[in-house]
Amino acid sequence: MANDDVKDPEQVTESMTKLDKAAKPDGRKRRWREHKIARREELVDGTIAAIRLRGRDIGMDEIASEIGVSKTVLYRYFADKSDLTNATMARYVETTLAPRIYEAIGGDLDDFELTRATITAYVETVASDPDVYLYIMANGSGPGRETVADSERMIAEVLSTVLGERLRQMEMDSGGAVPWAYGIVGGVQLATHWWISNRSMSVEDLINYLTMMTWGGVTGIAAVNGSPARFNAVPHPLLPPAAEAEAD
């Protein structure tokens, strides 16, 4: 007598195949996502090359022409110019700026050399790629400013870790490591942006001035063991005692 519970083997196989497909991510979608990511990176690299060739005022039509695609293709992978600018900024930081900063911070240097090397890395990186930097800053308004802020935040967080470790090694108060790091990064970034826009002094002079300012702050912190209470408890003449004596 036939057993109604026994199913056709082909039906069982078909059902299992459907369940298997439902359980696994769609391979085509995954491959498309991977392709889109890779293609965006290629187009961003092409955009950076086009900016270096055509200058900071390049438009979307010129970018597409230099890459060798239509503008329609660009908009297939980027929502708009702002999206492309954000991706360009992220790529520039990831492949150019951040590695040079990390290399400087990670070097086996004394405190003064570390300060100068880090400032030099930032200034010289921007100076060597002025059109890319200025394109990003000029087109990074609105949502793009967050991308710029993210890069500054990333560098400041790394610097604050280094500052904190060095202060603790010297048994000093490390509580100000984070605001000091943000202050240094913000000051250097803004001064470099001013400089790259007008070039009123040499790269070496800019590095010297920024190093002097930053190191003056570092030595001031060290003089009071990083303690705001000790800092506030002592007088703050503009000239050091030896210079005051010479002035008299």
Coordinates of C-alpha atoms in Angstrom, one line a residue:
M1 CA 0.0 0.0 0.0
A2 CA 1.4 3.5 -0.9
N3 CA 2.6 5.7 1.9
D4 CA 1.3 9.2 1.5
D5 CA 4.2 10.6 3.7
V6 CA 6.8 9.5 1.2
K7 CA 7.7 12.5 -1.1
D8 CA 9.1 12.5 -4.6
P9 CA 12.9 12.7 -4.3
E10 CA 12.9 15.5 -7.0
Q11 CA 10.5 17.6 -4.9
V12 CA 12.7 17.1 -1.8
T13 CA 15.8 18.2 -3.8
E14 CA 14.0 21.2 -5.1
S15 CA 12.7 22.2 -1.7
M16 CA 16.2 21.9 -0.2
T17 CA 17.7 24.0 -3.0
K18 CA 15.1 26.7 -2.3
L19 CA 15.9 26.6 1.4
D20 CA 19.6 26.7 0.6
K21 CA 19.2 29.8 -1.6
A22 CA 17.1 31.5 1.0
A23 CA 19.7 30.8 3.7
K24 CA 22.7 32.1 1.8
P25 CA 23.3 35.7 0.8
D26 CA 22.7 36.4 -2.9
G27 CA 26.1 35.8 -4.5
R28 CA 25.4 38.3 -7.3
K29 CA 24.5 41.0 -4.8
R30 CA 27.7 40.3 -2.9
R31 CA 29.8 40.4 -6.0
W32 CA 28.2 43.6 -7.1
R33 CA 29.0 45.2 -3.8
E34 CA 32.6 44.1 -4.0
H35 CA 32.8 45.4 -7.6
K36 CA 31.2 48.7 -6.6
I37 CA 33.7 49.2 -3.8
A38 CA 36.7 48.3 -6.0
R39 CA 35.4 50.5 -8.9
R40 CA 34.8 53.5 -6.5
E41 CA 38.4 53.2 -5.4
E42 CA 39.6 53.1 -9.0
L43 CA 37.6 56.2 -9.8
V44 CA 38.8 58.0 -6.7
D45 CA 42.4 57.3 -7.6
G46 CA 41.7 58.6 -11.1
T47 CA 40.1 61.7 -9.6
I48 CA 43.2 62.4 -7.5
A49 CA 45.4 61.9 -10.6
A50 CA 43.1 64.3 -12.5
I51 CA 43.3 67.0 -9.8
R52 CA 47.1 66.8 -9.8
L53 CA 47.1 67.2 -13.5
R54 CA 44.4 69.8 -14.0
G55 CA 44.5 71.7 -10.7
R56 CA 42.2 72.4 -7.8
D57 CA 39.5 74.1 -9.9
I58 CA 38.8 71.0 -12.0
G59 CA 35.1 70.1 -12.6
M60 CA 33.2 66.8 -12.9
D61 CA 33.3 66.9 -16.7
E62 CA 37.1 67.3 -16.7
I63 CA 37.5 64.6 -14.0
A64 CA 35.5 62.2 -16.1
S65 CA 37.4 63.1 -19.2
E66 CA 40.8 62.5 -17.5
I67 CA 39.7 59.2 -16.1
G68 CA 38.3 58.1 -19.5
V69 CA 34.7 57.6 -18.5
S70 CA 31.5 59.6 -19.0
K71 CA 30.1 61.7 -16.2
T72 CA 27.1 59.3 -16.2
V73 CA 29.5 56.6 -15.0
L74 CA 30.8 58.8 -12.2
Y75 CA 27.2 59.3 -11.0
R76 CA 26.6 55.6 -11.2
Y77 CA 29.1 55.2 -8.4
F78 CA 28.8 58.5 -6.6
A79 CA 25.6 60.2 -5.6
D80 CA 27.0 63.7 -6.4
K81 CA 30.1 65.8 -6.4
S82 CA 30.1 66.0 -2.6
D83 CA 30.1 62.2 -2.4
L84 CA 33.1 62.0 -4.7
T85 CA 34.9 64.7 -2.7
N86 CA 34.3 62.8 0.6
A87 CA 35.6 59.7 -1.0
T88 CA 38.6 61.6 -2.3
M89 CA 39.4 63.0 1.1
A90 CA 39.1 59.6 2.8
R91 CA 41.4 58.1 0.2
Y92 CA 43.9 60.9 0.4
V93 CA 44.1 60.6 4.2
E94 CA 44.2 56.8 4.1
T95 CA 46.9 56.5 1.4
T96 CA 49.0 59.7 1.8
L97 CA 48.5 61.8 4.9
A98 CA 47.9 59.3 7.7
P99 CA 50.8 56.9 6.8
R100 CA 53.3 59.8 6.9
I101 CA 51.9 61.1 10.3
Y102 CA 51.9 57.6 11.8
E103 CA 55.5 57.1 10.6
A104 CA 56.6 60.3 12.3
I105 CA 54.8 59.6 15.5
G106 CA 56.0 56.0 15.6
G107 CA 59.7 56.9 15.2
D108 CA 62.3 56.3 17.9
L109 CA 62.9 60.0 18.6
D110 CA 63.3 62.2 21.6
D111 CA 60.5 64.5 22.5
F112 CA 61.7 67.5 20.6
E113 CA 62.5 65.5 17.4
L114 CA 59.1 63.8 17.6
T115 CA 57.4 67.2 17.8
R116 CA 59.3 68.6 14.8
A117 CA 59.0 65.4 12.8
T118 CA 55.2 65.2 13.2
I119 CA 54.7 68.9 12.2
T120 CA 57.1 68.4 9.3
A121 CA 55.2 65.4 8.1
Y122 CA 51.9 67.2 8.0
V123 CA 53.2 70.4 6.4
E124 CA 55.3 68.7 3.8
T125 CA 52.6 66.3 2.8
V126 CA 50.2 69.2 2.2
A127 CA 52.9 71.2 0.5
S128 CA 53.7 68.3 -1.9
D129 CA 50.0 67.9 -2.9
P130 CA 48.6 71.4 -2.7
D131 CA 46.0 71.0 -5.4
V132 CA 44.5 67.8 -3.9
Y133 CA 44.4 69.5 -0.5
L134 CA 42.8 72.7 -1.8
Y135 CA 40.3 70.8 -4.0
I136 CA 39.1 68.8 -1.0
M137 CA 38.9 71.9 1.3
A138 CA 37.1 74.0 -1.3
N139 CA 34.5 71.3 -2.1
G140 CA 34.2 69.8 1.4
S141 CA 31.4 72.1 2.6
G142 CA 28.3 70.6 4.2
P143 CA 28.6 66.9 4.7
G144 CA 32.1 67.0 3.4
R145 CA 33.3 68.9 6.4
E146 CA 32.6 65.9 8.5
T147 CA 35.0 63.9 6.4
V148 CA 37.7 66.5 7.0
A149 CA 36.8 66.5 10.7
D150 CA 37.1 62.8 10.9
S151 CA 40.7 62.9 9.5
E152 CA 41.7 65.5 12.0
R153 CA 40.0 63.5 14.8
M154 CA 41.9 60.4 13.8
I155 CA 45.3 62.1 13.9
A156 CA 44.4 63.9 17.2
E157 CA 43.4 60.6 18.9
V158 CA 46.7 58.9 17.9
L159 CA 48.7 62.0 19.1
S160 CA 46.8 62.0 22.4
T161 CA 47.7 58.4 23.0
V162 CA 51.4 59.2 22.4
L163 CA 51.3 62.3 24.6
G164 CA 49.5 60.4 27.4
E165 CA 52.0 57.6 27.4
R166 CA 55.0 59.9 27.5
L167 CA 53.5 62.0 30.3
R168 CA 52.7 58.9 32.4
Q169 CA 56.2 57.6 31.8
M170 CA 57.5 60.8 33.4
E171 CA 55.0 60.5 36.2
M172 CA 53.2 63.7 35.1
D173 CA 49.5 64.5 35.0
S174 CA 48.3 63.2 31.6
G175 CA 44.7 64.4 32.0
G176 CA 45.2 67.1 29.4
A177 CA 46.5 64.8 26.7
V178 CA 43.3 64.8 24.6
P179 CA 42.6 68.5 24.5
W180 CA 46.3 69.3 24.0
A181 CA 46.4 66.8 21.0
Y182 CA 43.3 68.4 19.5
G183 CA 44.8 71.9 20.0
I184 CA 48.1 70.9 18.3
V185 CA 46.3 69.3 15.4
G186 CA 43.8 72.1 15.0
G187 CA 46.5 74.8 15.2
V188 CA 48.9 73.1 12.8
Q189 CA 46.1 72.3 10.3
L190 CA 44.7 75.9 10.4
A191 CA 48.1 77.5 10.0
T192 CA 49.0 75.2 7.2
H193 CA 45.7 75.9 5.4
W194 CA 46.5 79.7 5.7
W195 CA 50.0 79.1 4.4
I196 CA 49.0 76.9 1.4
S197 CA 46.5 79.6 0.4
N198 CA 49.0 82.4 0.2
R199 CA 52.6 81.1 0.5
S200 CA 53.9 84.2 2.3
M201 CA 56.9 82.3 3.8
S202 CA 59.0 79.2 3.0
V203 CA 58.0 75.7 4.1
E204 CA 61.0 75.6 6.4
D205 CA 60.0 78.9 8.1
L206 CA 56.5 77.6 8.6
I207 CA 57.8 74.4 10.2
N208 CA 60.2 76.4 12.4
Y209 CA 57.4 78.7 13.7
L210 CA 55.0 75.9 14.3
T211 CA 57.6 73.8 16.1
M212 CA 58.6 76.8 18.3
M213 CA 55.0 77.4 19.2
T214 CA 54.2 73.8 19.9
W215 CA 57.5 73.0 21.8
G216 CA 57.0 76.1 23.9
G217 CA 53.6 74.7 25.0
V218 CA 55.2 71.3 25.6
T219 CA 58.0 72.7 27.8
G220 CA 55.4 74.8 29.7
I221 CA 53.4 71.7 30.4
A222 CA 56.5 69.8 31.6
A223 CA 57.6 72.7 33.8
V224 CA 54.5 72.2 36.0
N225 CA 54.2 68.4 35.6
G226 CA 51.1 68.8 33.5
S227 CA 49.1 70.1 36.5
P228 CA 46.7 73.0 35.9
A229 CA 46.7 73.8 39.6
R230 CA 50.5 74.2 39.7
F231 CA 50.4 76.2 36.5
N232 CA 47.8 78.6 37.9
A233 CA 49.7 79.0 41.2
V234 CA 52.9 80.5 39.6
P235 CA 53.5 83.9 38.0
H236 CA 53.6 84.0 34.2
P237 CA 56.0 86.8 33.1
L238 CA 56.2 87.2 29.3
L239 CA 60.1 87.0 29.5
P240 CA 61.9 84.3 31.3
P241 CA 63.9 85.5 34.4
A242 CA 67.3 85.4 32.6
A243 CA 65.9 87.5 29.8
E244 CA 64.3 90.0 32.2
A245 CA 67.7 90.4 34.0
E246 CA 69.4 91.0 30.6
A247 CA 66.7 93.5 29.7
D248 CA 67.3 95.5 32.9

